[in-house]
Tab-separated table of C-alpha atoms in Angstrom:
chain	number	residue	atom	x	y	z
G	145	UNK	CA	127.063	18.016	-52.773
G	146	UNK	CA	129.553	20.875	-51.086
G	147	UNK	CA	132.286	19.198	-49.265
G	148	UNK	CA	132.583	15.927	-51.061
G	149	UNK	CA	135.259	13.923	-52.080
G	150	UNK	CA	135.445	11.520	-54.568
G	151	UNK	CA	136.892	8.387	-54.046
G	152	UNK	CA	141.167	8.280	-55.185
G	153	UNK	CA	140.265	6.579	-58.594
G	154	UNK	CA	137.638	8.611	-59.816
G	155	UNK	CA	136.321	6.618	-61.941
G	156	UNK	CA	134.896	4.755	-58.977
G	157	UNK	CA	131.327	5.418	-58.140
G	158	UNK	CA	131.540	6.378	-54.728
G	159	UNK	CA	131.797	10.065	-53.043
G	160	UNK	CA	132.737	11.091	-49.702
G	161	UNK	CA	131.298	14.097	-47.536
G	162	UNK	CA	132.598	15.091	-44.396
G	163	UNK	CA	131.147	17.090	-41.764
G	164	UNK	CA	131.381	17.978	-38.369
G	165	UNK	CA	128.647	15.322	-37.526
G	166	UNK	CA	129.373	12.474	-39.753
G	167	UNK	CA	130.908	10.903	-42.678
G	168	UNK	CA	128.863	10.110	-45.416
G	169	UNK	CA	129.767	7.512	-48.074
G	170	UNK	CA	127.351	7.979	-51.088
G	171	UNK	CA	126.757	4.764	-53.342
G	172	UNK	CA	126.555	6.200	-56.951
G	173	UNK	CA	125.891	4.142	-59.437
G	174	UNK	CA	122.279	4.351	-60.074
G	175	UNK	CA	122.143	2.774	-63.586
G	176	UNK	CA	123.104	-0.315	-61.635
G	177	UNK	CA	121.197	0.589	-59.121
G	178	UNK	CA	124.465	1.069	-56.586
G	179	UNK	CA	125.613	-2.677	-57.069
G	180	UNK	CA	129.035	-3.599	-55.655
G	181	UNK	CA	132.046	-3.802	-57.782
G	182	UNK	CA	135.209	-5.032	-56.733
G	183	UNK	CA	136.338	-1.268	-57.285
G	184	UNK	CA	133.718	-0.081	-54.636
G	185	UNK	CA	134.650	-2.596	-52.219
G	186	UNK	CA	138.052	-1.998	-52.167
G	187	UNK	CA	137.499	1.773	-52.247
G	188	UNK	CA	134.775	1.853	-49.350
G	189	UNK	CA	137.885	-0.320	-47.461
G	190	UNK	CA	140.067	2.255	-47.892
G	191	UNK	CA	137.234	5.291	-47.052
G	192	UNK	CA	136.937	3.126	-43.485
G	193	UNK	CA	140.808	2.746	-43.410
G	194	UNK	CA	141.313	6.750	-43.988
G	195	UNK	CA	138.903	7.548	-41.034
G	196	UNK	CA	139.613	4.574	-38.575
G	197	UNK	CA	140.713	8.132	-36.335
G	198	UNK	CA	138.096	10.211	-37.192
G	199	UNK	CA	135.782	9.761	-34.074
G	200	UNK	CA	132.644	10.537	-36.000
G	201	UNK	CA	129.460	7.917	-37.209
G	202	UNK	CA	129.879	6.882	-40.326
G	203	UNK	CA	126.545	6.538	-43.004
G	204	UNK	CA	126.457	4.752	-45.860
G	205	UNK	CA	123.749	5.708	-48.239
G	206	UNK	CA	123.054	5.846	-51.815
G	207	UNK	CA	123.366	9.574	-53.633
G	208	UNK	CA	120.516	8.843	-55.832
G	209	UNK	CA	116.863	8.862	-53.713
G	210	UNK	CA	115.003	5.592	-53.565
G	211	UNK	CA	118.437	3.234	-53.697
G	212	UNK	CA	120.367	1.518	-51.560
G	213	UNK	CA	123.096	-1.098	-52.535
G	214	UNK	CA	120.913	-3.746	-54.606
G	215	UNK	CA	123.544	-6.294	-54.270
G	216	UNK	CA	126.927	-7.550	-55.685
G	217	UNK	CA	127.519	-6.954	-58.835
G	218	UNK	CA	126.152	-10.350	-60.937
G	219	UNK	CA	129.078	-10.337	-63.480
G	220	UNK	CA	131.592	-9.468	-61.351
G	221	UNK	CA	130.547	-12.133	-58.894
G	222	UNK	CA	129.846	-14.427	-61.929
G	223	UNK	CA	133.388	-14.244	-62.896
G	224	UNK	CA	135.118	-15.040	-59.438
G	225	UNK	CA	136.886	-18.307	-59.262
G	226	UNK	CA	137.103	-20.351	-56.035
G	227	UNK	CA	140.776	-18.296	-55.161
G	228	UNK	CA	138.351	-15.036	-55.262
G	229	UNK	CA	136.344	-16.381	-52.891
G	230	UNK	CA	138.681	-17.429	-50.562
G	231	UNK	CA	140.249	-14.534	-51.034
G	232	UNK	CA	137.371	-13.061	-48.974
G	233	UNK	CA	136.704	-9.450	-50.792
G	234	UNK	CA	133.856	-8.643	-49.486
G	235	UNK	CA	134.463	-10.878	-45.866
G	236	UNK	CA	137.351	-8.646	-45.224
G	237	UNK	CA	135.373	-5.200	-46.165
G	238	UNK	CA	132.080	-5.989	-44.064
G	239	UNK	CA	134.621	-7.198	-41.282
G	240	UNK	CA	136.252	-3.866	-41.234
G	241	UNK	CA	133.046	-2.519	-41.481
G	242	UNK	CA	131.723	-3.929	-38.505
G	243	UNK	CA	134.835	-3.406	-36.410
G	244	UNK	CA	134.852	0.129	-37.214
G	245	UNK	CA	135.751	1.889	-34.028
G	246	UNK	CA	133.071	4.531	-34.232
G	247	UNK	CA	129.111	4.420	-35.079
G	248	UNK	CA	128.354	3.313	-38.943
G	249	UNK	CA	124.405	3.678	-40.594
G	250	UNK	CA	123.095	2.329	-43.103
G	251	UNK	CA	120.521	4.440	-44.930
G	252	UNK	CA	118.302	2.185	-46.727
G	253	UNK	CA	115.565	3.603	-48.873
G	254	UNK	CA	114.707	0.864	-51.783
G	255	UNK	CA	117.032	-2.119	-52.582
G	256	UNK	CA	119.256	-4.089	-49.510
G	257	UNK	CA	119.564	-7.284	-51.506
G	258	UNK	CA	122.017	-9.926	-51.675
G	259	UNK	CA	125.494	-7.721	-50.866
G	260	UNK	CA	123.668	-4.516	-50.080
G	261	UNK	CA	122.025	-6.206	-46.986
G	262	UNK	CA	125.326	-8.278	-46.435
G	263	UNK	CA	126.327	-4.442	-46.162
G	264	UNK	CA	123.735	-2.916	-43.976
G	265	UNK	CA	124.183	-5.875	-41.598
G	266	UNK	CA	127.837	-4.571	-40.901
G	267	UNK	CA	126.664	-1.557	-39.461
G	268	UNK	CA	125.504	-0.844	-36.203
G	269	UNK	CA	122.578	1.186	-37.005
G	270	UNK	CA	119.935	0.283	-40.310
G	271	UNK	CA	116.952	3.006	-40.967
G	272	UNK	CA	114.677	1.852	-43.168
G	273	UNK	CA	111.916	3.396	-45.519
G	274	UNK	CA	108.649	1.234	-44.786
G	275	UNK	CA	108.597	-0.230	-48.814
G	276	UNK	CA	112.271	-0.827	-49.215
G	277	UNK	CA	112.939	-4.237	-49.719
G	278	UNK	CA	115.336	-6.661	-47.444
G	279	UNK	CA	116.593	-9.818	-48.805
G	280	UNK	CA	119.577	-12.775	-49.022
G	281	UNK	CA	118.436	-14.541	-51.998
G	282	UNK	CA	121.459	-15.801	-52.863
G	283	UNK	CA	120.045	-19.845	-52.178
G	284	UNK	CA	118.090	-19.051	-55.257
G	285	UNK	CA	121.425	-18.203	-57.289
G	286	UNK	CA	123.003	-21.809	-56.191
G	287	UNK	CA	125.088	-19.801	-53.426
G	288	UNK	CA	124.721	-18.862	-50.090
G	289	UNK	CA	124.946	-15.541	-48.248
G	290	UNK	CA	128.474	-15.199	-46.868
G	291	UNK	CA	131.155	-12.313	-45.351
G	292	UNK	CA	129.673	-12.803	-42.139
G	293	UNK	CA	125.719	-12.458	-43.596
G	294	UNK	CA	125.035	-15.625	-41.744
G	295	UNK	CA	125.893	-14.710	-38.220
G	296	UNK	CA	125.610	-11.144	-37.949
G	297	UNK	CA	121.197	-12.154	-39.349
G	298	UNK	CA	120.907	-14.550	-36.433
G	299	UNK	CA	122.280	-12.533	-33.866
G	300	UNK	CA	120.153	-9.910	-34.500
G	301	UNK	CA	116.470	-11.172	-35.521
G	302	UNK	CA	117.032	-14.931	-33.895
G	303	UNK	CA	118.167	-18.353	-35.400
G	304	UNK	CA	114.179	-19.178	-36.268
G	305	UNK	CA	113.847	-15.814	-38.665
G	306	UNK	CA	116.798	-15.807	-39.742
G	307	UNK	CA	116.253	-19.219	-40.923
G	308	UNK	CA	113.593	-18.189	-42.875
G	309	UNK	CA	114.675	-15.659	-44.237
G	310	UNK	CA	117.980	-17.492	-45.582
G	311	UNK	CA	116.758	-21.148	-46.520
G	312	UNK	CA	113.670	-19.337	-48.404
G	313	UNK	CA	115.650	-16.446	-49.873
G	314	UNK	CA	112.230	-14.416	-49.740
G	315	UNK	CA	112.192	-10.146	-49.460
G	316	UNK	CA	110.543	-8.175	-46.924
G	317	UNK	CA	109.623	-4.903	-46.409
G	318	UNK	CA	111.148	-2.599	-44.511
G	319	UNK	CA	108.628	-2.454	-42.384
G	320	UNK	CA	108.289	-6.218	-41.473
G	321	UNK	CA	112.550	-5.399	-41.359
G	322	UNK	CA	111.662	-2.853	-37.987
G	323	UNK	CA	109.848	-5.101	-35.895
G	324	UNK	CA	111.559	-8.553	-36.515
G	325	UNK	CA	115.098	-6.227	-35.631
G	326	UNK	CA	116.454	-6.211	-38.795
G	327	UNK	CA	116.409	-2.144	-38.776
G	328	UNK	CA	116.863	-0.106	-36.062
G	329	UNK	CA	114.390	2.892	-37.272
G	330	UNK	CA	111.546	2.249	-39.998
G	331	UNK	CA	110.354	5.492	-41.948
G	332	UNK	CA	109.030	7.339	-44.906
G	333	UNK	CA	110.643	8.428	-47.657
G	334	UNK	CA	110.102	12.096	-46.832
G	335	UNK	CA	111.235	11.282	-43.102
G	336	UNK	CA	114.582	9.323	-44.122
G	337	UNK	CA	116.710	12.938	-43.667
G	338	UNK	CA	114.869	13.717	-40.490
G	339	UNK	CA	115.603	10.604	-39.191
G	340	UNK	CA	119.182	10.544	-39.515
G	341	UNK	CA	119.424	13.906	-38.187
G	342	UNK	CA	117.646	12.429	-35.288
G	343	UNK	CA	119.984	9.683	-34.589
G	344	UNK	CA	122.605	11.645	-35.481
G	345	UNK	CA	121.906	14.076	-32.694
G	346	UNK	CA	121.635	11.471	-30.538
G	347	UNK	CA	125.225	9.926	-31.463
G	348	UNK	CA	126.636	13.639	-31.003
G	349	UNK	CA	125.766	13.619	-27.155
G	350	UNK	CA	127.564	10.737	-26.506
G	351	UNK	CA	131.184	10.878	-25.425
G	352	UNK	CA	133.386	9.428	-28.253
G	353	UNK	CA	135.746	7.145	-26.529
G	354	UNK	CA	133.195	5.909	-24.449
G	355	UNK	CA	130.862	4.924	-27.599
G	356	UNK	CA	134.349	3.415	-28.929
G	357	UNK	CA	134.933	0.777	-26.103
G	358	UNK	CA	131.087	0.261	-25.375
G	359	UNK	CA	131.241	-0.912	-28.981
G	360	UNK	CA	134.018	-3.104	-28.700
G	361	UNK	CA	132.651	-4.284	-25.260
G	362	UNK	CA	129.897	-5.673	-26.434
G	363	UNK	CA	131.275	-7.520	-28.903
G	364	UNK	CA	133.492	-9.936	-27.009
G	365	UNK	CA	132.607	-13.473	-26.259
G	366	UNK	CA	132.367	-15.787	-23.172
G	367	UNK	CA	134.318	-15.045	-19.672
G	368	UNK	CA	136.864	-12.174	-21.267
G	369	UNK	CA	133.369	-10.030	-21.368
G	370	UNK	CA	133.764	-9.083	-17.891
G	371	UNK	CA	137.583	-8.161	-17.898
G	372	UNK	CA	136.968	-5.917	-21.118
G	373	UNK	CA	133.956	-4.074	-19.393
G	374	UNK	CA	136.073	-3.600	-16.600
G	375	UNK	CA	138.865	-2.233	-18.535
G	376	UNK	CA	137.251	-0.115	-20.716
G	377	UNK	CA	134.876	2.227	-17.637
G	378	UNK	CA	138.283	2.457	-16.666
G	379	UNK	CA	139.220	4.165	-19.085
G	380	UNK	CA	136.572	6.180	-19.702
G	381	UNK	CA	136.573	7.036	-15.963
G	382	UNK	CA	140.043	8.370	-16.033
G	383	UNK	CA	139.075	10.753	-18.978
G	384	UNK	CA	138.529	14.599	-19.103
G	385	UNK	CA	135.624	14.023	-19.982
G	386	UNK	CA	133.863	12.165	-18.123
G	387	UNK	CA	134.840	13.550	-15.087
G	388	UNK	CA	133.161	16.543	-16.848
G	389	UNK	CA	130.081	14.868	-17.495
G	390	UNK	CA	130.220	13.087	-14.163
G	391	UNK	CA	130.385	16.232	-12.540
G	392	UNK	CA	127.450	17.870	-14.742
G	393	UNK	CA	125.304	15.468	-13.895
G	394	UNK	CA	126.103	15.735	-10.079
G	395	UNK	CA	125.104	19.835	-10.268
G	396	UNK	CA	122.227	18.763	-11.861
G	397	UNK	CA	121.035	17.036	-9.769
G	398	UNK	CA	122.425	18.564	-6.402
C-alpha cells in the first residue's frame, strides 16, 4: 500500500499508512490469522505513542480481507507467568488505546475473539461485517477476559448481555454485535471500505480539539463531570475555530 510504514522492527507484522484523513494500523499476520504477539502489542503502543499529536482518527484493521485480530497469541499467552500478567501487557496497550486523544476504529471483518475483541472494545468506533464473529471465550480456556474487557462490555451492551456473553464465552455475529451495541456500524463485506469512508467523512467535519475534550468529557466519573464539561466548551469557545464555525452557522441561518 503507497504511503506505509512498517513498524521500527520490521520483522513485526504490523504496517502503518498515513493520510490526510486517518491513520491506519494494518494487522498482518494472516497465517495466524492477525493474533497478538507481545511484539505487536508493544509496537501498536508505540504507533499510538508516535501519533498521540497527530489530531487524526485512528483505524485499526487487518491488511489481509476477511480478518480481524483473532485473539492473543495461544503460546505466547501460554507461556506468561503470573509477573507477565501483572505486568499488564496488554492492560496498559488497550488503556492507551482507549485514552487516545483522537477518534480510533476498529475495522472488523471476520475474527474479534478473545484479544482481538479485548482490542476493538478500546476503540471508540467498531464496524462490523454482518458474519464476522464476536467473542470472549476465554472462561472456556480456564481464564477470564481482562485489560479492561470486563468493563468497557458492560458499559456498552449492559451488565445482563454482557453477562452472557462472558460467563457463557459464546460468539455472535456481527450482526447480533450492531443491535445489542457492541458495533457501532454493521455491513457487508463489499460495503466495509464505503463505510469507513463514511464515518470517516463524518469525523473530518468535526473540529479536532473539540472531538479531543468531548472525548475526554465523557469519560469522567461522578460530580467532576460537570467541572470538566465546563472547562473544556471553554476552551473550545475561546478557539479560532469555533468562533469560525459559530459564526458560519449564524450567516446561515441569518
Amino acid at each position: 500500500m503507497p504511503g506505509s510504514q512498517s513498524a521500527s522492527d520490521e520483522s513485526v507484522p504490523l504496517r502503518v499508512v498515513p493520510d490526510a484523513r486517518s491513520v491506519t494500523v494494518l494487522f498482518d499476520r494472516p497465517d495466524r490469522r492477525n493474533a497478538l504477539t507481545v511484539e505487536m502489542s508493544r509496537a501498536l503502543a508505540a504507533v499510538l505513542e508516535q501519533h498521540a499529536a497527530t489530531p487524526r482518527p485512528l483505524v485499526l484493521r487487518s491488511a489481509t480481507p476477511g480478518m480481524f485480530v483473532a485473539g492473543t497469541d495461544v503460546a505466547s499467552l501460554k507461556a506468561r507467568t503470573v509477573e507477565d500478567s501483572l505486568g499488564r501487557i496488554n492492560s496498559g496497550l488497550f488503556q492507551r488505546l482507549h485514552d487516545h486523544p483522537w477518534p480510533t476504529v476498529a475495522v472488523v471483518d471476520g475474527a474479534a475473539l478473545g484479544g482481538g475483541c479485548e482490542l476493538a472494545l478500546a476503540c471508540d468506533f467498531r464496524l462490523t461485517t454482518e458474519d464476522a464473529q464476536w467473542g470472549l471465550p476465554e472462561v472456556r480456556l480456564g481464564i477470564i477476559p481482562s485489560a479492561g474487557a470486563l468493563t468497557r462490555l458492560a458499559a456498552l451492551v449492559g451488565t445482563g448481555p454482557a453477562t452472557d456473553l462472558v460467563l457463557t464465552g459464546r460468539r455472535i455475529r456481527g450482526r447480533e454485535a450492531g443491535p445489542l451495541g457492541l458495533a457501532s456500524r454493521v455491513t457487508t463485506p463489499d460495503g466495509l471500505d464505503g463505510a469507513l469512508d463514511a464515518l470517516l467523512t463524518d469525523l473530518a467535519a468535526a473540529a479536532p480539539l473539540a472531538q479531543r475534550l468531548a472525548k475526554e468529557a465523557m469519560r469522567v466519573d461522578g460530580d467532576r463531570h460537570r467541572l470538566v464539561d465546563a472547562a473544556a466548551q471553554a476552551l473550545c469557545l475561546g478557539t479560532e475555530d469555533a468562533q469560525r464555525r459559530l459564526q458560519a452557522l449564524v450567516d446561515r441561518t441569518g
